[in-house]
Coordinates of C-alpha atoms and ligand atoms in Angstrom, one line a residue:
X1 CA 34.2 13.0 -25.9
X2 CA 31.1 15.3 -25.3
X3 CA 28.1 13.5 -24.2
X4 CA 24.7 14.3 -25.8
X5 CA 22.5 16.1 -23.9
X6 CA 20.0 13.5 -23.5
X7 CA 22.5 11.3 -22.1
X8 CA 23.8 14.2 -20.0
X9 CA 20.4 14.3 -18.1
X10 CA 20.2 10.8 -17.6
X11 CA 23.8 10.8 -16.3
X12 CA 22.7 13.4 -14.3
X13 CA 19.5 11.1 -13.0
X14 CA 21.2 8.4 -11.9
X15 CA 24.1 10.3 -10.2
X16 CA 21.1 11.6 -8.6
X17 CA 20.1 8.5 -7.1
X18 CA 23.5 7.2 -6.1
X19 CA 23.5 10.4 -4.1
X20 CA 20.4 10.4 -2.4
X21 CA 21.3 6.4 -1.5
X22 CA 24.3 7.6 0.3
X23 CA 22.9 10.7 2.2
X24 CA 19.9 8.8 2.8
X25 CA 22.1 6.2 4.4
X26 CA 24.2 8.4 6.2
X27 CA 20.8 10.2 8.0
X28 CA 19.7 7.1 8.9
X29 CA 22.7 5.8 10.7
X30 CA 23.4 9.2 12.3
X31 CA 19.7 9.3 13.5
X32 CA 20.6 6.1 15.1
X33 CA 23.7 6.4 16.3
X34 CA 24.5 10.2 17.1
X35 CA 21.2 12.5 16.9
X36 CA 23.2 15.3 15.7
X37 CA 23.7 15.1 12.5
X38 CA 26.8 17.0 11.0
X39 CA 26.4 20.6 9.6
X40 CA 27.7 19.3 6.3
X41 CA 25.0 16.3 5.7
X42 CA 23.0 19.7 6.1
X43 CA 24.4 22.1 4.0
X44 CA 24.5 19.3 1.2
X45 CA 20.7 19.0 1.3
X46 CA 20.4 22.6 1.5
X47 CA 22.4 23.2 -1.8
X48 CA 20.6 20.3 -3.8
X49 CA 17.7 21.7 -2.5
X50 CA 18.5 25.3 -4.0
X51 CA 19.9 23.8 -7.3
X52 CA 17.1 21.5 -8.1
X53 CA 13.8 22.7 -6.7
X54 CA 14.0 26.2 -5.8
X55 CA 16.4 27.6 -9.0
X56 CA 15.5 25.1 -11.7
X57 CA 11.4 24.2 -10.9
X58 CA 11.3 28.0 -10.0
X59 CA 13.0 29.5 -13.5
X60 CA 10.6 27.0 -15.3
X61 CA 7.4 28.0 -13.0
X62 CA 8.6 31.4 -14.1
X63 CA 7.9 31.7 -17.2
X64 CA 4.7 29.2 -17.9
X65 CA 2.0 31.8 -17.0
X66 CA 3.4 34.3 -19.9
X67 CA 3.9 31.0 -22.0
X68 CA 0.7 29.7 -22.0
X69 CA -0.5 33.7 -23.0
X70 CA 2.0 33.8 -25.9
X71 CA 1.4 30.2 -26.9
X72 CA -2.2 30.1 -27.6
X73 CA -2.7 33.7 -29.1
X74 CA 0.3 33.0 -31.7
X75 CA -1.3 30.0 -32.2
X76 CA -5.0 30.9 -32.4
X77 CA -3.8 34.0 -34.8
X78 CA -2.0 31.7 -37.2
X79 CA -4.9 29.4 -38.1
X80 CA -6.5 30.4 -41.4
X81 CA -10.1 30.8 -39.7
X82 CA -12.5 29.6 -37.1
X83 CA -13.2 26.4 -38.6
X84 CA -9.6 25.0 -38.3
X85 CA -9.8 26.2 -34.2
X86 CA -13.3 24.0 -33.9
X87 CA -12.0 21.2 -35.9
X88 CA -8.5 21.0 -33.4
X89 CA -10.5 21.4 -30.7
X90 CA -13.1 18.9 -30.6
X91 CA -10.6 16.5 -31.9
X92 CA -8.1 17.7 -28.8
X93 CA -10.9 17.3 -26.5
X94 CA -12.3 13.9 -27.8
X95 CA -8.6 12.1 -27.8
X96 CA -8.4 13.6 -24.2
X97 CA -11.4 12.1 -23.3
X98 CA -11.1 8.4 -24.8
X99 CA -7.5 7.9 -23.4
X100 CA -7.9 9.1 -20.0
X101 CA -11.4 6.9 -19.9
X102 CA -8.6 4.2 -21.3
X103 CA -6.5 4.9 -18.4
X104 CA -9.2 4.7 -15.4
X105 CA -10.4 1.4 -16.8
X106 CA -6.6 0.1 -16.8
X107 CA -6.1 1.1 -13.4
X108 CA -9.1 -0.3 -12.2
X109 CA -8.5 -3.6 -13.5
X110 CA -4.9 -3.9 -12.3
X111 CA -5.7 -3.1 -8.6
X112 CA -9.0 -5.1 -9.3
X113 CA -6.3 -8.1 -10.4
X114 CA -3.2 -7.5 -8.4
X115 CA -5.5 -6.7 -5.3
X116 CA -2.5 -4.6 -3.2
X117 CA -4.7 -4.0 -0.7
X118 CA -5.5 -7.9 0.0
X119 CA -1.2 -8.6 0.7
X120 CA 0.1 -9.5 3.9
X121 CA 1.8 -6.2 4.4
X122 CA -1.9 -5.1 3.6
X123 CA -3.9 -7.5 6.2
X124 CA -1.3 -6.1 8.9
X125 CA -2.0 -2.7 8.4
X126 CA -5.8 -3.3 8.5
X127 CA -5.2 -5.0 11.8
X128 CA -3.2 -2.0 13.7
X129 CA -6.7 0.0 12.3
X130 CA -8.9 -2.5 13.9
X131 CA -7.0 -2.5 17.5
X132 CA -7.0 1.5 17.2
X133 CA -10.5 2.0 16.1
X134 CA -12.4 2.3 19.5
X135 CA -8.7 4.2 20.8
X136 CA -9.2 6.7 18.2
X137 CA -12.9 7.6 18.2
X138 CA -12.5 8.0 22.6
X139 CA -9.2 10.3 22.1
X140 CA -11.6 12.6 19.1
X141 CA -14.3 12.6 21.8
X142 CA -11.8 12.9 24.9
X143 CA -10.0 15.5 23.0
X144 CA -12.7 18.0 21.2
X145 CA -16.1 17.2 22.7
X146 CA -18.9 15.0 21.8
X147 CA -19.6 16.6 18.3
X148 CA -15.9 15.4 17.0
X149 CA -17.4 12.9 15.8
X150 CA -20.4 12.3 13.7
X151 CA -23.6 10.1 14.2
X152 CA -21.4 7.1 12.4
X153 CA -18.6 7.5 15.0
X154 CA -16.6 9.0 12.5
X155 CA -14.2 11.9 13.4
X156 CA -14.9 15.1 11.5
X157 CA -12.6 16.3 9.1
X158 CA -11.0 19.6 10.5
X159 CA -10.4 17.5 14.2
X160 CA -8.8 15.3 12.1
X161 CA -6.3 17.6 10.6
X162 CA -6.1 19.4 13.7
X163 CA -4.8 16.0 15.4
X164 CA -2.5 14.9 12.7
X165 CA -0.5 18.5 13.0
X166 CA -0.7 18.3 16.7
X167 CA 1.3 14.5 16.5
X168 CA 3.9 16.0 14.1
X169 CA 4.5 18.6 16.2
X170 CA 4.9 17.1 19.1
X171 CA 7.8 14.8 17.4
X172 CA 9.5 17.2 16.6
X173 CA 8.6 17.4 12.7
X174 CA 8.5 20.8 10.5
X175 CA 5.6 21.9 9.9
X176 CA 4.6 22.0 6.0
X177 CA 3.3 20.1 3.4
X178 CA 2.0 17.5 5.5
X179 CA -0.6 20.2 7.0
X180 CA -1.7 22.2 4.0
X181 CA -2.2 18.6 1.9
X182 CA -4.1 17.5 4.8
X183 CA -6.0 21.0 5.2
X184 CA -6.6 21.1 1.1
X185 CA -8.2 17.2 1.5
X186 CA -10.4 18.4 4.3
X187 CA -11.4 21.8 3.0
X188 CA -12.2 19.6 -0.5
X189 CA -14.9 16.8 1.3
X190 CA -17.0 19.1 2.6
X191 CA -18.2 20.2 -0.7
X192 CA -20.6 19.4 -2.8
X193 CA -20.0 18.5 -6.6
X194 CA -22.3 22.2 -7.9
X195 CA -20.0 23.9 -5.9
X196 CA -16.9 22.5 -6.9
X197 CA -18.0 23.1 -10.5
X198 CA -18.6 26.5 -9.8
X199 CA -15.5 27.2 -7.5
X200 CA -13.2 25.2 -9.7
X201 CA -14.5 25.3 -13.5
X202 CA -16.6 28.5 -13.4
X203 CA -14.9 31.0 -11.6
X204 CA -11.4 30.6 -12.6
X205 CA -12.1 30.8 -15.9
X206 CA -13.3 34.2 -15.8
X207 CA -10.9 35.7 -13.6
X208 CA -9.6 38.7 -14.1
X209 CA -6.5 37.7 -16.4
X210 CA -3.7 39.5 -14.6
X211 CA -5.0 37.8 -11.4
X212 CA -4.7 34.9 -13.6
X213 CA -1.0 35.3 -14.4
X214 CA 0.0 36.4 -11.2
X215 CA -1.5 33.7 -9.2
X216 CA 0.9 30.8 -7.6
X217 CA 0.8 28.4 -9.4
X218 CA -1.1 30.2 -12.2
X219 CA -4.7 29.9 -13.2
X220 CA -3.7 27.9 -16.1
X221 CA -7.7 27.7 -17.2
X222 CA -8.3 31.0 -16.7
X223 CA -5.2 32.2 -18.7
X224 CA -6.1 29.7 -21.6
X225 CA -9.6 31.0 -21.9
X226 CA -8.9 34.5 -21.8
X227 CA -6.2 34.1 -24.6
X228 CA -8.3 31.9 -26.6
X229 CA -10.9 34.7 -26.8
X230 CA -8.1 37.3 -27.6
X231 CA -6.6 35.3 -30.2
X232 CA -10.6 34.8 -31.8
X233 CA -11.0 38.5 -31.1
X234 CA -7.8 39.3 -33.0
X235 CA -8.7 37.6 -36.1
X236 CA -12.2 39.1 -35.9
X237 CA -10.3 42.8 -35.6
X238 CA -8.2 42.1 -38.9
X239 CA -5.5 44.0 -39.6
X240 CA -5.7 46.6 -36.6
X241 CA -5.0 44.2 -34.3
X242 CA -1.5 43.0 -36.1
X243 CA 0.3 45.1 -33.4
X244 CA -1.3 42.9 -30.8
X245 CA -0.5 39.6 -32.9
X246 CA 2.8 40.1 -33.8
X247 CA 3.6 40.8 -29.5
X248 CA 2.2 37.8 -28.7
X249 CA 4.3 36.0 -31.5
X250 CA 7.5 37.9 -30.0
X251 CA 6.9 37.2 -26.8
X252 CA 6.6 33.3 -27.6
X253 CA 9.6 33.3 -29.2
X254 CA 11.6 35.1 -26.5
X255 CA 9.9 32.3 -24.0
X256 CA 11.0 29.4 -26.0
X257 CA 14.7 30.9 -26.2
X258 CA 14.6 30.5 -22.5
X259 CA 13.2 27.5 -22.6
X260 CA 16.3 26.4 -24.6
X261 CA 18.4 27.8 -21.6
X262 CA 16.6 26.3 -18.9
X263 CA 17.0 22.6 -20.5
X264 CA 20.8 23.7 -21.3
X265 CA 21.3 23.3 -17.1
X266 CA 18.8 20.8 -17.4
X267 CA 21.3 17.4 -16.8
X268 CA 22.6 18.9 -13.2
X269 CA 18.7 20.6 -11.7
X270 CA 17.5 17.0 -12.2
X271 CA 20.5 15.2 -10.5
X272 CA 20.1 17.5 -7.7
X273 CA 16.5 17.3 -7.8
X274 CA 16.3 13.5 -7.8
X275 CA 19.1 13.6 -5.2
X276 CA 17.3 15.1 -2.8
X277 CA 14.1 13.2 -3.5
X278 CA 16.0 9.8 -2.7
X279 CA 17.6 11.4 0.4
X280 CA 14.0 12.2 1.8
X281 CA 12.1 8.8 0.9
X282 CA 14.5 6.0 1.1
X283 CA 14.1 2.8 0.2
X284 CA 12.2 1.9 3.3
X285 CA 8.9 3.6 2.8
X286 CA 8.5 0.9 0.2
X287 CA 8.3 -2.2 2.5
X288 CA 4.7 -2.2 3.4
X289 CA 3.2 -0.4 0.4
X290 CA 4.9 -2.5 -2.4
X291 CA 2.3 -4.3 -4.1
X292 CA 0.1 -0.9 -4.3
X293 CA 3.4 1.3 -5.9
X294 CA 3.9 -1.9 -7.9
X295 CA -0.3 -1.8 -8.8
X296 CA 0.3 2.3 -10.1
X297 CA 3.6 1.6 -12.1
X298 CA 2.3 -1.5 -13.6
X299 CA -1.0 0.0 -14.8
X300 CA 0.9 2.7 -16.2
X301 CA 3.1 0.5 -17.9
X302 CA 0.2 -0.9 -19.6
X303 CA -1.2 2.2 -20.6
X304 CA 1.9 3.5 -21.4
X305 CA 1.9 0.5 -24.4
X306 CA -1.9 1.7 -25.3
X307 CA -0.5 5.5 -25.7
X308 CA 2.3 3.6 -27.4
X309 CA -0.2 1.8 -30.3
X310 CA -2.2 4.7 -30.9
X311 CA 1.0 6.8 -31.6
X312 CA 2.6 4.7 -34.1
X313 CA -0.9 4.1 -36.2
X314 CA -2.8 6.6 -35.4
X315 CA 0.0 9.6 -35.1
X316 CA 2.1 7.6 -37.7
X317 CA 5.3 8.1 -35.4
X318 CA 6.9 5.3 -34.0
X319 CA 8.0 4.6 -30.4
X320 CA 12.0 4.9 -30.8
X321 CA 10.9 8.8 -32.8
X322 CA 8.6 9.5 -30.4
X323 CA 11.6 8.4 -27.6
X324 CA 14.3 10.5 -29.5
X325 CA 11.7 13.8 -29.6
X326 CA 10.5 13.8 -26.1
X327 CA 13.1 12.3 -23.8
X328 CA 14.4 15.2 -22.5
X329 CA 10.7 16.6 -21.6
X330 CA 9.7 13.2 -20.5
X331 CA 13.4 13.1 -18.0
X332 CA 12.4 16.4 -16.9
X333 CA 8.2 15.9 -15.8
X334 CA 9.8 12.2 -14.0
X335 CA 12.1 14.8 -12.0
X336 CA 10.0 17.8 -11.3
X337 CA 6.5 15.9 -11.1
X338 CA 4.9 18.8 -12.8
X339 CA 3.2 19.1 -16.0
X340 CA 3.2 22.4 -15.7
X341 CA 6.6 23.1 -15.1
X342 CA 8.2 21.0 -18.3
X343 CA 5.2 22.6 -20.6
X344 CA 8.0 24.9 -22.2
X345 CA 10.4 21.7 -23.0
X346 CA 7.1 19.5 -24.1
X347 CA 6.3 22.7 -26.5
X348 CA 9.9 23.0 -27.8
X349 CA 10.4 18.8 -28.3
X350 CA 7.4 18.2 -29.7
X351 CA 7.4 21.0 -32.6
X352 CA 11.1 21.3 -32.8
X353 CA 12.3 17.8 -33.1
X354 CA 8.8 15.8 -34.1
X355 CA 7.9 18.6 -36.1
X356 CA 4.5 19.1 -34.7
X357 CA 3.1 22.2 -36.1
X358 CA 3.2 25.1 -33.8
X359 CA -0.7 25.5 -35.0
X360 CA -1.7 22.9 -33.0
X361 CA 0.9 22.1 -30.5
X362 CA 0.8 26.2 -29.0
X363 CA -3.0 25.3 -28.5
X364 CA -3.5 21.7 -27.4
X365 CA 0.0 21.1 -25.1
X366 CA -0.8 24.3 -22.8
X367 CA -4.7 23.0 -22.6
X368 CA -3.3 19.1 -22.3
X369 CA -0.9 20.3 -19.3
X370 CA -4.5 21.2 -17.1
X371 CA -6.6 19.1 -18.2
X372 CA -5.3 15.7 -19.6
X373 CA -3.9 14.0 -17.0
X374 CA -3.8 9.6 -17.7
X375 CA -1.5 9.1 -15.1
X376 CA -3.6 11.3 -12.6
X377 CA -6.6 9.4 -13.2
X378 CA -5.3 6.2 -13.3
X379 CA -3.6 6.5 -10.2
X380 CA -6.6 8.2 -8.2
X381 CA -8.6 4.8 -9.0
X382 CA -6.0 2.7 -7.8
X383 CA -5.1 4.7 -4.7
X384 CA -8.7 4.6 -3.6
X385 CA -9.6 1.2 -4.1
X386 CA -6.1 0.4 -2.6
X387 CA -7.8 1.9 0.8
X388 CA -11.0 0.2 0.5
X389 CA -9.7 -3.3 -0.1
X390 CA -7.8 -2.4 3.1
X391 CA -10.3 -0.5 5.6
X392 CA -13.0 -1.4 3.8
X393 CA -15.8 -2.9 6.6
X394 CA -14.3 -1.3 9.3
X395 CA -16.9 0.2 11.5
X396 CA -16.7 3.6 9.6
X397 CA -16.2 2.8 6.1
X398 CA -19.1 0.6 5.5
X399 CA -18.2 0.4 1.6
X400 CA -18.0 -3.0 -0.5
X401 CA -16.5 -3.0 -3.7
X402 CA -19.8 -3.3 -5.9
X403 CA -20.5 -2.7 -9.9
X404 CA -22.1 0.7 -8.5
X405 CA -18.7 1.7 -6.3
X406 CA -16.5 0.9 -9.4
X407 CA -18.5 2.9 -11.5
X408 CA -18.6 6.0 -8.9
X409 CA -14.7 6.1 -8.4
X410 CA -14.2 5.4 -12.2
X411 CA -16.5 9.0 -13.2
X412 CA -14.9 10.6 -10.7
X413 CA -11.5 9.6 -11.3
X414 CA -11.7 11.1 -14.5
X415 CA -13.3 14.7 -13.1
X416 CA -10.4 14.8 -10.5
X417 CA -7.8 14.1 -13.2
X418 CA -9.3 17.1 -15.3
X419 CA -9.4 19.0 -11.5
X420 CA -5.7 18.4 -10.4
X421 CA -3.6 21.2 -10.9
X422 CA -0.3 20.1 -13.1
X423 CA 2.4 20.8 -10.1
X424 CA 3.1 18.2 -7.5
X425 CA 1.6 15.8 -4.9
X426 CA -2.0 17.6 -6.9
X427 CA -3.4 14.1 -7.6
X428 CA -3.2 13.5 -3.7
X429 CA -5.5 16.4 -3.2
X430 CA -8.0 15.7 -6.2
X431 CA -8.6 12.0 -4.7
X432 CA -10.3 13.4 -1.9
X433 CA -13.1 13.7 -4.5
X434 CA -12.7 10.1 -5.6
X435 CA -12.7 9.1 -1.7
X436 CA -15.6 11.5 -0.5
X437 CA -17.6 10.1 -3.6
X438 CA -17.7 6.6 -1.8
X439 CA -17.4 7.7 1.8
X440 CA -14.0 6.7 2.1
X441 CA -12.7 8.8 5.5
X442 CA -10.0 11.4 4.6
X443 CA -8.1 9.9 7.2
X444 CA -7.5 6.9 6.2
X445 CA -5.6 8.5 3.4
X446 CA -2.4 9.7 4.6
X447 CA -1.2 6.0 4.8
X448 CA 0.1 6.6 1.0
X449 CA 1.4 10.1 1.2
X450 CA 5.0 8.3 2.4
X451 CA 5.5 6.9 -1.2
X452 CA 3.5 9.6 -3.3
X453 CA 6.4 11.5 -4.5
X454 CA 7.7 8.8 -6.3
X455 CA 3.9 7.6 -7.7
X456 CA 4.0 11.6 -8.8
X457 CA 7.6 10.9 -11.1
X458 CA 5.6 7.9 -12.8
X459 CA 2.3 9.2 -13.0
X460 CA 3.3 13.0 -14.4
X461 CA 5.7 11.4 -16.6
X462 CA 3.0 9.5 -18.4
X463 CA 0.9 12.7 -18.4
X464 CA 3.2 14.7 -20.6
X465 CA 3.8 11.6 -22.9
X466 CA -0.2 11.7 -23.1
X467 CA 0.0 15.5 -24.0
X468 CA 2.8 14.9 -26.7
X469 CA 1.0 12.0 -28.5
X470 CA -2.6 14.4 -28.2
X471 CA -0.4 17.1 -30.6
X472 CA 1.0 14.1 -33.0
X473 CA -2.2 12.7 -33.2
X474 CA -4.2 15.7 -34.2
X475 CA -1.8 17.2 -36.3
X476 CA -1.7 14.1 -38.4
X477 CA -5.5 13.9 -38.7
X478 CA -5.3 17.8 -40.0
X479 CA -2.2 17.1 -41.8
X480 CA -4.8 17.7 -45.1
X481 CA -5.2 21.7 -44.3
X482 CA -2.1 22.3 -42.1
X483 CA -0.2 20.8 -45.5
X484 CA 3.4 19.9 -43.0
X485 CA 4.8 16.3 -42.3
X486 CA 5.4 15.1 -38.8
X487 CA 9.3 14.2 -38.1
X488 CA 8.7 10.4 -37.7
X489 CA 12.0 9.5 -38.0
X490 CA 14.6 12.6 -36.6
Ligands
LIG501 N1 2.0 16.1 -10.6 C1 1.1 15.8 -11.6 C2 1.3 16.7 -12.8 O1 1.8 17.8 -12.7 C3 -0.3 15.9 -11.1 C4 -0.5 14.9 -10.1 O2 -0.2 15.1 -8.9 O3 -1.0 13.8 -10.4 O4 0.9 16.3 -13.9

């Protein structure tokens, strides 16, 4: 009997996980027992780590910049004039709006409710912080001079980083992620909100679109302006731009049929992919941060329900169709924890099997994957007020949780959902703008980076379902002038 390919990927999934268990087992009893581990355990990590994240995340990285080019040109170019583009955009850009506001507001009231931060795993953290404090300030001093720390007795910043790479050296650990999230959080706080409009909103969108494509990962705003204007340009030109139109509309073709390859090999990338995810966390890391993992899942869960409600009556497509026309782009964002990356498969599911019309879905999916992120933003509210309901009234952060703070990390929240770039771990970096809004130090943060890969399954997950019910939505409200039927039972 041939299994479906749906089922093949979730096969695939939980193979995944019954493999990581046992390697991750296996490392931890050799690390206690006998420090060398065997060449094998090794060259098994090495090989998921080629299959999964290097071949499979890399061959769908491949070919999004060119996508998102094709994609919005074919699908600017098809629309029977201007109006139709203003009439799908605002509409895009309003549903984005109300449901990521939706998600903030859920988030806040579930770590608001569930209070993580307030647990006994929580009040023992806090008190390791506490006996440290006066340690930590006298090693910053001690270590870099007077001026490491500022007139609050906080340590700056770049000493901070500097430290935090220094420890992992010293026991023995690769540098890596670790560093450059750290060094991407510190370079973040010390800027002000004008200048990371203008360095993050401004500038990229007018970037020279070649730089655009070639950039890693690409300048997905830039590329999406730049082709919007083509595509306008295109149908201002008429009939001598056709060569131009009818590329474009090749070239998005040829990228789908890839697509359709990529998600062929789909089922064994994510086992090795969530494999080697489960081999590097463990069950451990969730022992003290339990209640907060349990605070970001369970809000998105609940939102999850909202996106749910206004699928089926506002989109007219019901939860077991939406299910059937997503799942394998929903399996494949939980496993690669990039929007970015499963845009081709979201594009393919959501006009092939819901029926979506290419019209709308070329235009709002690539423009959903950078910007509309619920799971992002709920997540970033969560995470900080997880810290502050632990540090907070410590000697240096001197924040209470007030109307005002709520309302500070709930704007921003939003701004660094629609700032996080759609690969992984990018809603770790973003939060630094949620902290830095209510003075949160950027060192206290690190204490979640052990269970962030997994928050990154849940929360991109739910990003790409928000995308997919943004296209249903708004071609149902156009249905009148786009004249097709969604697929709401396949
Ligand atoms: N990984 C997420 C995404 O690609 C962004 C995040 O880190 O929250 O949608």
């Amino acid at each position: 009997m041939k299994l479906k390919h749906h089922n093949q990927i979730f096969v695939g999934m939980v193979l995944g996980i019954v493999v990581g268990m046992a390697l991750w087992w296996y490392a931890e009893s050799a690390a206690t027992s006998d420090r060398e581990m065997s060449g094998a355990y090794h060259t098994v990590m090495w090989a998921l780590d080629l299959l999964g994240p290097t071949l499979f995340i890399g061959a769908l990285k491949m070919i999004i910049a060119p996508l998102i080019l094709a994609s919005i040109v074919a699908g600017v170019t098809s629309l029977p004039n201007m109006a139709e583009l203003g009439s799908i955009g605002w509409k895009t850009l309003a549903y984005y709006f109300v449901t990521t506001t939706i998600a903030v507001i859920i988030g806040l009231v579930t770590v608001l409710t569930l209070r993580p931060g307030h647990r006994d795993a929580s009040l023992q953290i806090r008190a390791d912080a506490e006996s440290k404090q006066e340690a930590l300030r006298a090693q910053y001093q001690g270590e870099f001079g007077e001026s490491a720390v500022d007139a609050n007795g906080v340590p700056r910043p770049r000493y901070v980083v500097w430290l935090h790479g220094q420890k992992r050296r010293e026991a023995g650990a690769a540098a890596g992620s670790f560093e450059s999230q750290l060094e991407a959080i510190s370079r973040a706080e010390d800027r002000t909100p004008g200048e990371i409009f203008t360095n993050d909103i401004v500038r990229p969108l007018l970037m020279n679109p070649f730089r655009s494509l070639a950039a890693n990962p690409p300048n997905a705003l830039g590329i999406i302006f730049f082709s919007l204007l083509m595509g306008i340009a295109c149908t201002v030109v008429g009939s001598p731009a056709q060569p131009v139109v009818r590329f474009f509309q090749g070239l998005n073709g040829v990228m789908m049929t890839i697509t359709h390859w990529l998600v062929r090999i789909s089922p064994i990338a994510i086992g090795c992919i969530v494999a080697k995810l489960v081999a590097d966390t463990g069950p451990k890391v969730f022992a003290s941060l339990g209640w907060y993992c349990g605070a970001v899942i369970g809000g998105i869960f609940v939102h999850i329900i909202v996106l749910l409600a206004i699928c089926t009556f506002l989109g007219g497509v019901n939860p077991i169709a939406l299910w059937r026309g997503i799942r394998e782009a929903w399996m494949i964002a939980l496993s690669t924890r990039s929007s970015a990356a499963t845009l081709p498969v979201t594009i393919a599911n959501v006009t092939e099997n819901l029926k979506v019309s290419p019209k709308v879905a070329n235009f709002s999916l690539p423009l959903g994957a950078t910007m509309n992120m619920d799971g992002t933003a709920l997540y970033e509210g969560v995470a900080v007020i997880f810290l502050i309901q632990i540090y907070g009234g410590l000697d240096d952060v001197l924040i209470t949780m007030t109307a005002v703070t709520t309302f500070l990390i709930f704007i921003t929240a939003v701004l660094a959902s629609v700032g996080a770039a759609a690969v992984p771990d990018a809603g770790l970096v973003t939060m630094v703008i949620v902290a830095s809004a209510v003075n949160l130090p950027i060192y206290y943060i690190p204490l979640i980076f052990a269970v962030d890969a997994v928050l990154d399954m849940f929360r991109t997950s739910t990003n790409v379902l928000g995308d997919s019910i943004g296209a249903i939505v708004v071609h149902r409200l156009e249905r009148h002038r786009l004249g097709d039927e969604l697929a709401s039972q396949p």
